[in-house]
Short mmCIF file of N, CA and C and ligand atoms in Angstrom, two decimals:
data_model
loop_
_atom_site.label_atom_id
_atom_site.label_comp_id
_atom_site.label_asym_id
_atom_site.label_seq_id
_atom_site.Cartn_x
_atom_site.Cartn_y
_atom_site.Cartn_z
N MET A 1 78.30 -102.41 33.03
CA MET A 1 77.88 -101.09 32.77
C MET A 1 77.41 -101.01 31.18
N GLN A 2 77.71 -101.78 30.39
CA GLN A 2 77.48 -101.62 29.04
C GLN A 2 76.05 -101.68 28.66
N HIS A 3 75.34 -102.50 29.60
CA HIS A 3 73.90 -102.68 29.09
C HIS A 3 72.99 -101.49 29.70
N LEU A 4 73.53 -100.58 30.71
CA LEU A 4 72.80 -99.59 31.28
C LEU A 4 72.45 -98.72 30.01
N ARG A 5 70.87 -98.34 29.91
CA ARG A 5 70.35 -97.44 29.03
C ARG A 5 70.23 -96.06 29.18
N GLY A 6 69.73 -96.03 30.78
CA GLY A 6 69.84 -94.70 31.15
C GLY A 6 70.90 -94.14 32.21
N TRP A 7 71.23 -92.97 31.71
CA TRP A 7 72.37 -92.54 32.51
C TRP A 7 72.11 -91.04 33.43
N VAL A 8 72.04 -91.01 34.67
CA VAL A 8 71.61 -89.89 35.50
C VAL A 8 72.83 -89.32 36.07
N PHE A 9 73.18 -88.07 35.65
CA PHE A 9 74.44 -87.37 36.22
C PHE A 9 73.81 -86.14 37.35
N ASP A 10 74.65 -86.27 38.29
CA ASP A 10 74.89 -85.01 39.13
C ASP A 10 75.87 -84.14 38.52
N LEU A 11 75.75 -82.94 38.54
CA LEU A 11 76.50 -81.92 37.92
C LEU A 11 77.82 -81.60 38.54
N ASP A 12 77.47 -80.70 39.73
CA ASP A 12 78.66 -79.96 40.35
C ASP A 12 79.62 -80.91 40.86
N GLY A 13 80.92 -81.03 40.53
CA GLY A 13 81.83 -81.92 41.21
C GLY A 13 81.94 -83.42 40.36
N THR A 14 81.03 -83.41 39.66
CA THR A 14 80.87 -84.58 38.72
C THR A 14 81.26 -84.41 37.26
N LEU A 15 80.42 -83.72 36.64
CA LEU A 15 80.71 -83.24 35.38
C LEU A 15 81.89 -82.03 35.34
N THR A 16 81.60 -81.19 36.29
CA THR A 16 82.52 -80.10 36.68
C THR A 16 83.41 -79.99 37.80
N VAL A 17 84.44 -79.25 37.68
CA VAL A 17 85.43 -79.15 38.94
C VAL A 17 84.53 -78.67 40.03
N ALA A 18 84.69 -79.07 41.13
CA ALA A 18 83.66 -78.47 42.32
C ALA A 18 83.92 -77.11 42.49
N GLN A 19 82.94 -76.27 42.51
CA GLN A 19 83.40 -74.87 42.74
C GLN A 19 82.59 -74.34 44.00
N HIS A 20 81.98 -75.09 44.47
CA HIS A 20 81.09 -74.71 45.62
C HIS A 20 81.86 -75.23 46.90
N ASP A 21 82.17 -73.96 47.68
CA ASP A 21 82.63 -73.97 49.08
C ASP A 21 81.66 -73.89 49.82
N PHE A 22 80.95 -75.02 50.24
CA PHE A 22 79.73 -75.08 51.13
C PHE A 22 79.45 -74.44 52.31
N PRO A 23 80.82 -74.56 53.20
CA PRO A 23 81.11 -73.73 54.36
C PRO A 23 80.70 -72.23 54.15
N ALA A 24 81.52 -71.67 53.04
CA ALA A 24 81.38 -70.25 52.71
C ALA A 24 79.99 -69.97 52.45
N ILE A 25 79.17 -70.72 51.40
CA ILE A 25 77.90 -70.38 50.96
C ILE A 25 77.09 -70.26 52.49
N ARG A 26 77.29 -71.46 53.31
CA ARG A 26 76.33 -71.34 54.46
C ARG A 26 76.66 -69.95 55.42
N ARG A 27 77.83 -69.57 55.42
CA ARG A 27 78.02 -68.33 56.06
C ARG A 27 77.44 -67.13 55.51
N GLU A 28 77.65 -66.96 54.16
CA GLU A 28 77.00 -65.93 53.27
C GLU A 28 75.60 -65.82 53.58
N LEU A 29 74.83 -67.24 53.55
CA LEU A 29 73.39 -67.43 53.70
C LEU A 29 73.04 -67.04 54.89
N GLY A 30 73.85 -67.21 56.03
CA GLY A 30 73.45 -67.26 57.46
C GLY A 30 72.68 -68.64 57.83
N VAL A 31 73.22 -69.71 57.30
CA VAL A 31 72.70 -71.11 57.61
C VAL A 31 73.59 -71.80 58.43
N PRO A 32 73.05 -72.43 59.57
CA PRO A 32 74.02 -72.94 60.48
C PRO A 32 74.88 -74.05 59.82
N ALA A 33 76.15 -73.87 60.53
CA ALA A 33 77.38 -74.84 59.70
C ALA A 33 76.87 -76.17 59.61
N ASP A 34 76.08 -76.94 60.54
CA ASP A 34 75.89 -78.36 60.30
C ASP A 34 74.60 -78.63 59.64
N ALA A 35 73.91 -77.59 59.13
CA ALA A 35 72.63 -77.58 58.34
C ALA A 35 72.78 -77.93 56.64
N ASP A 36 71.94 -79.07 56.12
CA ASP A 36 71.80 -78.79 54.82
C ASP A 36 71.14 -77.55 54.50
N ILE A 37 71.51 -77.14 53.26
CA ILE A 37 71.08 -75.64 53.14
C ILE A 37 69.60 -75.59 52.51
N LEU A 38 69.28 -76.73 51.67
CA LEU A 38 68.11 -76.83 51.18
C LEU A 38 66.90 -77.08 52.18
N THR A 39 67.45 -78.01 53.08
CA THR A 39 66.57 -78.53 54.05
C THR A 39 66.27 -77.38 55.02
N PHE A 40 67.36 -76.70 55.34
CA PHE A 40 67.10 -75.62 56.19
C PHE A 40 66.26 -74.42 55.64
N MET A 41 66.35 -74.19 54.60
CA MET A 41 65.45 -73.13 53.85
C MET A 41 64.10 -73.54 53.86
N SER A 42 63.83 -74.72 53.52
CA SER A 42 62.45 -75.38 53.59
C SER A 42 61.77 -74.90 54.92
N THR A 43 62.45 -74.74 56.02
CA THR A 43 61.83 -74.69 57.27
C THR A 43 61.39 -73.13 57.64
N LEU A 44 61.86 -72.33 56.72
CA LEU A 44 61.90 -70.84 56.98
C LEU A 44 60.43 -70.06 56.62
N PRO A 45 60.19 -69.07 57.26
CA PRO A 45 58.64 -68.48 56.85
C PRO A 45 58.88 -67.99 55.44
N ALA A 46 57.67 -67.86 54.84
CA ALA A 46 57.69 -67.47 53.25
C ALA A 46 58.66 -66.29 53.02
N THR A 47 58.38 -65.27 53.57
CA THR A 47 59.23 -64.05 53.51
C THR A 47 60.84 -64.34 53.36
N GLU A 48 61.23 -64.95 54.38
CA GLU A 48 62.65 -65.22 54.65
C GLU A 48 63.29 -66.25 53.78
N TYR A 49 62.13 -67.16 53.41
CA TYR A 49 62.59 -68.14 52.33
C TYR A 49 62.83 -67.50 51.04
N THR A 50 61.95 -66.62 50.53
CA THR A 50 62.12 -66.02 49.43
C THR A 50 63.26 -64.83 49.36
N ALA A 51 63.66 -64.40 50.24
CA ALA A 51 64.88 -63.49 50.37
C ALA A 51 66.10 -64.60 50.21
N MET A 52 66.11 -65.61 50.88
CA MET A 52 67.22 -66.39 50.95
C MET A 52 67.52 -67.03 49.68
N LYS A 53 66.22 -67.54 48.99
CA LYS A 53 66.20 -68.21 47.71
C LYS A 53 67.10 -67.28 46.81
N ALA A 54 66.46 -66.04 46.67
CA ALA A 54 67.24 -65.04 45.91
C ALA A 54 68.77 -64.67 46.00
N GLN A 55 68.94 -65.20 47.17
CA GLN A 55 70.53 -64.60 47.52
C GLN A 55 71.30 -66.05 47.04
N LEU A 56 70.70 -67.13 47.33
CA LEU A 56 71.40 -68.43 46.83
C LEU A 56 71.35 -68.53 45.35
N ASP A 57 70.13 -68.08 44.81
CA ASP A 57 70.23 -68.17 43.03
C ASP A 57 71.19 -67.47 42.71
N ALA A 58 71.49 -66.11 43.20
CA ALA A 58 72.48 -64.89 42.77
C ALA A 58 74.06 -65.81 43.04
N ILE A 59 74.14 -66.64 44.01
CA ILE A 59 75.56 -67.37 44.32
C ILE A 59 75.78 -68.39 43.28
N GLU A 60 74.81 -69.09 42.83
CA GLU A 60 74.84 -70.11 42.01
C GLU A 60 75.15 -69.75 40.69
N LEU A 61 74.54 -68.48 40.16
CA LEU A 61 74.97 -67.94 38.97
C LEU A 61 76.38 -67.35 38.89
N ARG A 62 76.88 -66.68 40.02
CA ARG A 62 78.06 -66.16 40.18
C ARG A 62 79.10 -67.38 39.86
N LEU A 63 78.67 -68.73 40.40
CA LEU A 63 79.70 -69.70 40.47
C LEU A 63 79.76 -70.29 39.20
N ALA A 64 78.72 -70.32 38.26
CA ALA A 64 78.41 -70.89 36.95
C ALA A 64 79.35 -70.30 36.04
N GLU A 65 79.61 -69.10 36.30
CA GLU A 65 80.58 -68.27 35.50
C GLU A 65 82.08 -69.05 35.34
N GLN A 66 82.39 -69.60 36.53
CA GLN A 66 83.63 -69.97 36.93
C GLN A 66 83.79 -71.36 36.39
N VAL A 67 82.76 -72.14 35.57
CA VAL A 67 82.60 -73.49 35.29
C VAL A 67 84.08 -74.14 34.59
N GLU A 68 84.48 -75.09 35.09
CA GLU A 68 85.40 -75.91 34.41
C GLU A 68 84.99 -77.35 34.42
N PRO A 69 85.19 -77.99 33.01
CA PRO A 69 84.70 -79.49 32.90
C PRO A 69 85.98 -80.34 33.93
N ALA A 70 85.18 -81.30 34.49
CA ALA A 70 85.66 -82.30 35.08
C ALA A 70 86.59 -83.18 34.09
N PRO A 71 87.83 -83.79 34.37
CA PRO A 71 88.61 -84.54 33.65
C PRO A 71 87.70 -85.68 33.01
N GLY A 72 87.61 -85.84 31.79
CA GLY A 72 87.17 -86.71 30.84
C GLY A 72 85.58 -86.58 30.88
N ALA A 73 84.95 -85.70 31.46
CA ALA A 73 83.44 -85.73 31.54
C ALA A 73 82.87 -85.56 30.18
N VAL A 74 83.41 -84.42 29.39
CA VAL A 74 83.09 -84.20 28.09
C VAL A 74 82.89 -85.22 27.08
N ALA A 75 84.06 -86.00 27.09
CA ALA A 75 84.14 -87.17 26.19
C ALA A 75 83.33 -88.19 26.68
N LEU A 76 82.94 -88.47 28.10
CA LEU A 76 82.12 -89.44 28.41
C LEU A 76 80.68 -89.31 28.06
N VAL A 77 80.16 -88.07 28.33
CA VAL A 77 79.00 -87.59 28.05
C VAL A 77 78.89 -87.86 26.41
N ARG A 78 79.64 -87.31 25.65
CA ARG A 78 79.55 -87.33 24.25
C ARG A 78 79.51 -88.86 23.81
N GLN A 79 80.41 -89.59 24.39
CA GLN A 79 80.26 -91.01 23.82
C GLN A 79 79.03 -91.78 24.25
N LEU A 80 78.35 -91.51 25.52
CA LEU A 80 77.32 -92.13 25.84
C LEU A 80 76.11 -91.54 25.02
N HIS A 81 76.05 -90.24 24.69
CA HIS A 81 74.96 -89.60 23.50
C HIS A 81 75.17 -90.36 22.02
N GLU A 82 76.37 -90.37 21.71
CA GLU A 82 76.30 -91.23 20.60
C GLU A 82 76.25 -92.55 20.42
N GLU A 83 76.40 -93.26 21.66
CA GLU A 83 75.75 -94.63 21.65
C GLU A 83 74.39 -94.75 21.71
N GLY A 84 73.77 -93.54 21.83
CA GLY A 84 72.13 -93.62 21.95
C GLY A 84 71.65 -93.76 23.38
N ARG A 85 72.36 -93.57 24.32
CA ARG A 85 71.94 -93.80 25.78
C ARG A 85 70.87 -92.38 26.04
N ARG A 86 69.93 -92.76 27.07
CA ARG A 86 69.40 -91.76 27.53
C ARG A 86 70.08 -91.13 28.49
N LEU A 87 70.34 -89.61 28.51
CA LEU A 87 71.14 -89.01 29.54
C LEU A 87 70.30 -87.85 30.13
N GLY A 88 70.59 -87.68 31.37
CA GLY A 88 69.87 -86.82 32.30
C GLY A 88 70.67 -86.17 33.35
N ILE A 89 70.40 -84.97 33.67
CA ILE A 89 71.10 -84.34 34.91
C ILE A 89 70.06 -84.42 35.98
N LEU A 90 70.55 -84.56 37.37
CA LEU A 90 69.70 -84.37 38.44
C LEU A 90 70.61 -83.45 39.56
N THR A 91 70.45 -82.59 39.73
CA THR A 91 71.14 -81.68 40.51
C THR A 91 70.28 -80.66 41.46
N ARG A 92 70.82 -80.59 42.43
CA ARG A 92 70.34 -79.60 43.88
C ARG A 92 70.45 -78.05 43.23
N ASN A 93 71.09 -77.89 42.24
CA ASN A 93 71.43 -76.47 41.56
C ASN A 93 69.89 -76.11 41.02
N LEU A 94 69.90 -74.88 40.31
CA LEU A 94 68.80 -74.29 39.49
C LEU A 94 68.86 -75.07 38.09
N GLN A 95 67.77 -75.42 37.46
CA GLN A 95 67.80 -75.92 36.24
C GLN A 95 68.35 -74.83 35.27
N SER A 96 68.27 -73.57 35.38
CA SER A 96 68.57 -72.48 34.38
C SER A 96 70.15 -72.59 34.50
N VAL A 97 70.50 -72.81 35.86
CA VAL A 97 72.19 -72.68 36.08
C VAL A 97 72.65 -73.96 35.50
N ALA A 98 71.97 -75.09 35.52
CA ALA A 98 72.44 -76.46 35.01
C ALA A 98 72.57 -76.36 33.42
N ARG A 99 71.62 -75.70 32.77
CA ARG A 99 71.70 -75.43 31.38
C ARG A 99 72.75 -74.44 30.81
N SER A 100 72.99 -73.56 31.58
CA SER A 100 74.02 -72.78 31.09
C SER A 100 75.54 -73.34 31.56
N THR A 101 75.68 -73.91 32.22
CA THR A 101 76.67 -75.11 32.80
C THR A 101 77.02 -75.88 31.77
N LEU A 102 75.90 -76.67 31.11
CA LEU A 102 76.11 -77.65 30.22
C LEU A 102 76.58 -76.93 28.87
N SER A 103 75.91 -75.87 28.55
CA SER A 103 76.28 -74.96 27.44
C SER A 103 77.85 -74.48 27.54
N CYS A 104 78.18 -74.10 28.55
CA CYS A 104 79.67 -73.76 28.74
C CYS A 104 80.48 -74.91 28.38
N LEU A 105 80.06 -76.17 28.78
CA LEU A 105 81.05 -77.29 28.68
C LEU A 105 80.96 -77.78 27.38
N GLY A 106 79.79 -77.26 26.39
CA GLY A 106 79.64 -77.81 25.15
C GLY A 106 78.97 -79.06 25.01
N ILE A 107 78.30 -79.41 25.91
CA ILE A 107 77.36 -80.69 25.86
C ILE A 107 75.78 -80.55 26.04
N LEU A 108 75.47 -79.38 25.82
CA LEU A 108 73.89 -79.16 26.23
C LEU A 108 73.19 -79.99 25.19
N ASP A 109 73.65 -80.02 24.02
CA ASP A 109 72.99 -80.93 23.12
C ASP A 109 72.68 -82.37 23.19
N CYS A 110 73.52 -82.90 24.19
CA CYS A 110 73.38 -84.23 24.53
C CYS A 110 72.08 -84.63 25.58
N PHE A 111 71.36 -83.46 25.85
CA PHE A 111 70.48 -83.77 26.98
C PHE A 111 69.17 -83.06 26.43
N ALA A 112 68.16 -83.96 26.26
CA ALA A 112 66.78 -83.53 26.15
C ALA A 112 66.64 -82.38 27.31
N ALA A 113 65.65 -81.12 26.62
CA ALA A 113 65.53 -80.06 27.64
C ALA A 113 64.72 -80.54 28.91
N GLU A 114 63.79 -81.65 28.76
CA GLU A 114 62.97 -81.98 29.83
C GLU A 114 63.84 -82.97 30.97
N ASP A 115 65.15 -83.46 30.40
CA ASP A 115 65.89 -84.24 31.23
C ASP A 115 66.83 -83.50 32.02
N VAL A 116 66.76 -82.34 32.14
CA VAL A 116 67.74 -81.42 32.65
C VAL A 116 66.85 -81.15 34.43
N LEU A 117 67.04 -81.64 35.33
CA LEU A 117 66.01 -81.32 36.35
C LEU A 117 66.97 -80.76 37.43
N GLY A 118 66.45 -79.63 37.86
CA GLY A 118 67.06 -78.62 39.09
C GLY A 118 66.26 -79.02 40.38
N ARG A 119 66.52 -78.16 41.12
CA ARG A 119 65.89 -78.53 42.66
C ARG A 119 64.38 -77.83 42.56
N GLU A 120 63.75 -77.33 41.57
CA GLU A 120 62.61 -76.95 41.30
C GLU A 120 61.74 -77.75 40.48
N GLU A 121 62.38 -78.80 39.90
CA GLU A 121 61.65 -79.88 38.88
C GLU A 121 61.44 -80.98 39.76
N ALA A 122 62.11 -81.32 40.71
CA ALA A 122 61.92 -82.60 41.37
C ALA A 122 62.55 -82.36 42.68
N ALA A 123 62.01 -83.20 43.56
CA ALA A 123 62.42 -83.30 45.12
C ALA A 123 63.88 -83.46 45.13
N PRO A 124 64.54 -82.54 46.00
CA PRO A 124 66.06 -82.60 45.84
C PRO A 124 66.63 -83.90 46.38
N LYS A 125 67.72 -84.47 45.63
CA LYS A 125 68.51 -85.74 46.35
C LYS A 125 68.68 -85.21 47.82
N PRO A 126 68.54 -86.37 48.38
CA PRO A 126 68.62 -87.76 48.37
C PRO A 126 67.07 -88.43 47.96
N SER A 127 66.17 -87.53 47.67
CA SER A 127 65.07 -88.16 47.39
C SER A 127 65.21 -88.64 45.97
N PRO A 128 64.61 -89.85 45.75
CA PRO A 128 64.75 -90.42 44.15
C PRO A 128 63.69 -89.81 43.10
N ASP A 129 63.13 -89.06 43.62
CA ASP A 129 61.89 -88.44 42.85
C ASP A 129 62.42 -88.17 41.38
N GLY A 130 63.52 -87.44 41.45
CA GLY A 130 64.15 -87.04 40.23
C GLY A 130 64.11 -88.21 38.95
N ILE A 131 64.95 -89.23 39.61
CA ILE A 131 65.24 -90.33 39.20
C ILE A 131 64.06 -91.05 38.57
N HIS A 132 63.03 -91.03 39.28
CA HIS A 132 61.67 -91.76 38.85
C HIS A 132 61.03 -91.00 37.69
N ARG A 133 61.14 -89.50 37.86
CA ARG A 133 60.75 -88.98 36.77
C ARG A 133 61.20 -89.24 35.23
N LEU A 134 62.60 -89.29 35.53
CA LEU A 134 63.36 -89.47 34.26
C LEU A 134 62.98 -90.99 33.81
N LEU A 135 63.10 -91.87 34.64
CA LEU A 135 62.74 -93.30 34.04
C LEU A 135 61.31 -93.36 33.42
N ASP A 136 60.25 -92.84 34.28
CA ASP A 136 59.06 -92.64 33.44
C ASP A 136 59.12 -92.00 31.99
N ARG A 137 59.50 -91.14 31.92
CA ARG A 137 59.83 -90.40 30.64
C ARG A 137 60.54 -91.22 29.67
N TRP A 138 61.58 -91.93 29.99
CA TRP A 138 62.37 -92.78 29.16
C TRP A 138 61.87 -94.09 28.92
N GLN A 139 60.99 -94.50 29.80
CA GLN A 139 60.14 -95.96 29.71
C GLN A 139 61.27 -96.97 29.82
N LEU A 140 62.01 -96.78 31.06
CA LEU A 140 63.13 -97.62 31.62
C LEU A 140 62.74 -98.13 32.88
N SER A 141 63.18 -99.43 33.08
CA SER A 141 62.98 -99.75 34.69
C SER A 141 64.22 -99.28 35.49
N ALA A 142 64.05 -99.45 36.57
CA ALA A 142 65.20 -98.85 37.54
C ALA A 142 66.66 -99.59 37.45
N THR A 143 66.50 -100.67 37.07
CA THR A 143 67.86 -101.58 37.10
C THR A 143 68.36 -101.46 35.61
N GLU A 144 67.71 -100.65 34.58
CA GLU A 144 68.46 -100.41 33.22
C GLU A 144 69.34 -98.86 33.45
N ALA A 145 69.21 -98.41 34.76
CA ALA A 145 69.88 -97.00 34.77
C ALA A 145 70.90 -96.91 36.03
N VAL A 146 71.60 -96.04 35.69
CA VAL A 146 72.67 -95.69 36.76
C VAL A 146 72.59 -93.91 37.34
N MET A 147 72.67 -93.85 38.69
CA MET A 147 72.93 -92.43 39.06
C MET A 147 74.43 -92.43 39.14
N VAL A 148 74.98 -91.40 38.56
CA VAL A 148 76.44 -91.11 38.67
C VAL A 148 76.76 -89.65 39.60
N GLY A 149 77.55 -89.72 40.46
CA GLY A 149 77.73 -88.48 41.23
C GLY A 149 78.93 -88.60 42.34
N ASP A 150 79.20 -87.50 42.83
CA ASP A 150 80.44 -87.37 43.65
C ASP A 150 80.03 -87.16 45.17
N PHE A 151 78.87 -87.43 45.65
CA PHE A 151 78.43 -87.19 46.91
C PHE A 151 77.51 -88.42 47.43
N ARG A 152 77.34 -88.46 48.64
CA ARG A 152 76.50 -89.53 49.43
C ARG A 152 74.96 -89.63 48.85
N PHE A 153 74.29 -88.02 48.69
CA PHE A 153 72.99 -87.70 48.47
C PHE A 153 72.87 -88.33 47.06
N ASP A 154 74.00 -88.45 46.01
CA ASP A 154 73.54 -88.94 44.74
C ASP A 154 73.50 -90.57 44.73
N LEU A 155 74.35 -91.33 45.70
CA LEU A 155 74.17 -92.72 45.85
C LEU A 155 72.97 -93.02 46.54
N ASP A 156 72.38 -92.21 47.75
CA ASP A 156 71.21 -92.54 48.53
C ASP A 156 70.22 -92.37 47.48
N ALA A 157 70.04 -91.47 46.47
CA ALA A 157 69.02 -91.32 45.50
C ALA A 157 69.08 -92.33 44.49
N GLY A 158 70.18 -92.85 44.08
CA GLY A 158 70.12 -93.98 43.22
C GLY A 158 69.80 -95.27 43.78
N ARG A 159 69.97 -95.55 45.27
CA ARG A 159 69.72 -96.75 45.80
C ARG A 159 68.38 -96.60 46.23
N ALA A 160 67.56 -95.55 46.60
CA ALA A 160 66.17 -95.45 47.12
C ALA A 160 65.43 -95.71 45.71
N ALA A 161 65.98 -95.43 44.41
CA ALA A 161 65.14 -95.65 43.21
C ALA A 161 65.20 -96.96 42.68
N GLY A 162 66.37 -97.58 43.43
CA GLY A 162 66.22 -99.13 42.86
C GLY A 162 67.30 -99.16 41.80
N SER A 163 67.92 -98.15 41.36
CA SER A 163 68.89 -98.24 40.03
C SER A 163 70.47 -98.43 40.62
N HIS A 164 71.26 -98.38 39.73
CA HIS A 164 72.78 -98.70 40.11
C HIS A 164 73.16 -97.44 40.37
N THR A 165 74.56 -97.59 41.07
CA THR A 165 75.12 -96.20 41.71
C THR A 165 76.67 -96.43 41.13
N CYS A 166 77.12 -94.91 40.75
CA CYS A 166 78.60 -95.02 40.45
C CYS A 166 78.97 -93.74 41.13
N LEU A 167 80.06 -94.12 42.07
CA LEU A 167 80.77 -92.93 42.76
C LEU A 167 81.98 -92.29 41.84
N ILE A 168 81.93 -90.96 41.64
CA ILE A 168 83.07 -90.56 40.91
C ILE A 168 83.86 -89.61 41.94
N LEU A 169 85.06 -90.25 42.54
CA LEU A 169 85.69 -89.34 43.72
C LEU A 169 86.94 -90.24 43.96
N PRO A 170 88.06 -89.43 44.24
CA PRO A 170 89.14 -90.40 44.20
C PRO A 170 89.27 -91.40 45.32
N ASP A 171 88.53 -91.03 46.54
CA ASP A 171 88.31 -92.14 47.54
C ASP A 171 87.04 -92.48 47.58
N ASN A 172 86.61 -93.51 48.41
CA ASN A 172 85.15 -94.11 48.44
C ASN A 172 84.97 -94.17 49.75
N PRO A 173 84.35 -93.26 50.54
CA PRO A 173 83.75 -93.49 51.87
C PRO A 173 82.61 -93.94 52.00
N TRP A 174 81.96 -94.17 51.05
CA TRP A 174 80.51 -94.97 50.95
C TRP A 174 80.54 -96.34 50.23
N PRO A 175 81.55 -97.25 50.55
CA PRO A 175 81.59 -98.63 49.83
C PRO A 175 79.99 -99.51 49.71
N GLU A 176 79.39 -99.04 50.89
CA GLU A 176 78.18 -100.06 50.87
C GLU A 176 77.18 -99.29 50.00
N LEU A 177 77.30 -97.94 49.46
CA LEU A 177 76.47 -97.53 48.83
C LEU A 177 76.57 -97.47 47.21
N ALA A 178 77.86 -97.70 46.67
CA ALA A 178 78.60 -97.60 45.50
C ALA A 178 78.66 -98.80 44.74
N ASP A 179 77.85 -99.24 43.55
CA ASP A 179 77.94 -100.38 43.10
C ASP A 179 79.21 -100.10 42.24
N TRP A 180 79.77 -99.22 41.61
CA TRP A 180 80.90 -98.82 41.25
C TRP A 180 81.76 -97.48 41.50
N HIS A 181 83.08 -97.69 41.61
CA HIS A 181 83.81 -96.37 42.15
C HIS A 181 84.77 -96.33 41.19
N LEU A 182 84.90 -95.07 40.68
CA LEU A 182 86.03 -94.50 39.83
C LEU A 182 86.61 -93.08 40.28
N PRO A 183 87.82 -93.01 39.95
CA PRO A 183 88.27 -91.84 40.52
C PRO A 183 87.92 -90.41 39.83
N ASP A 184 87.63 -90.74 38.43
CA ASP A 184 87.01 -89.41 37.69
C ASP A 184 86.48 -90.02 36.31
N CYS A 185 85.75 -89.09 35.51
CA CYS A 185 85.10 -89.43 34.39
C CYS A 185 85.91 -90.19 33.39
N SER A 186 87.33 -89.85 33.14
CA SER A 186 88.10 -90.47 32.28
C SER A 186 88.35 -91.95 32.86
N ALA A 187 88.41 -92.35 33.99
CA ALA A 187 88.44 -93.65 34.29
C ALA A 187 87.15 -94.26 34.15
N LEU A 188 86.14 -93.60 34.23
CA LEU A 188 84.65 -94.19 33.75
C LEU A 188 84.83 -94.49 32.30
N LEU A 189 84.93 -93.55 31.45
CA LEU A 189 84.79 -93.70 30.07
C LEU A 189 85.93 -94.88 29.73
N ALA A 190 87.05 -95.21 30.28
CA ALA A 190 87.90 -96.14 30.08
C ALA A 190 87.57 -97.61 30.24
N ARG A 191 86.47 -97.55 31.21
CA ARG A 191 85.87 -98.70 31.74
C ARG A 191 84.59 -99.27 30.77
N LEU A 192 84.25 -98.33 30.09
CA LEU A 192 83.08 -98.66 29.31
C LEU A 192 83.24 -99.68 28.07
MG1 LIG B 1 78.06 -83.07 43.23
#
C-alpha cells in the first residue's frame, strides 16, 4: 500500500460512524424496501424527482449534524495528507454535506475543493466515473490509486476503474472484490 499515490475515500460509514438507517430513509421517502434510493429516484417523473430530492437532501443535512469520526479516520487522513498523497472523497451524499462533515471532523483542509465529489459531481457508485475524474485531475494511473470504503458499491467502483480496493468493515462479505480488508481506519493506519 505504501506506493499508492491516490487515495479515494467513501465518507459515510468509512470515515464516519454510519448514521444512515437506509430502511428508515426508504420508508420516509416512500422508496420500495428492496430498491436502491438513487436508482429509484432517477426513474421518477421530473416533479416527483424534485420533491423527493429536496426531502432526501434535508435528511442528509439532518444526519450530518450528528456526525462522529470513525476510529482512526482523522489520524489516517492526516498522515496520508502529510505524506503528500492525493486524497479524494467519492460519496453518494451531497457535496455540500460531505464538505460540512469533513469540516466537523477537522480534516477538510486535507482535501482540495475539487476532489470532494458528491452525487451531483459524478455518476454515483458503483459507477467508476468519480474515480476516473479524480485520476484525470491527479494525472495518476488507475493502479496507483485505491478506493477505500465500507460497502460493495465502493469495491465495485474501484474494480471497474481498474484501481485497488480496500474494505473497511469488521467482516468481509466480498472477499473477491477487496484487495485489502481491515476492520477499521486504525488498523489501516497501523498497516501503512
Ligand atoms: Mg459508506
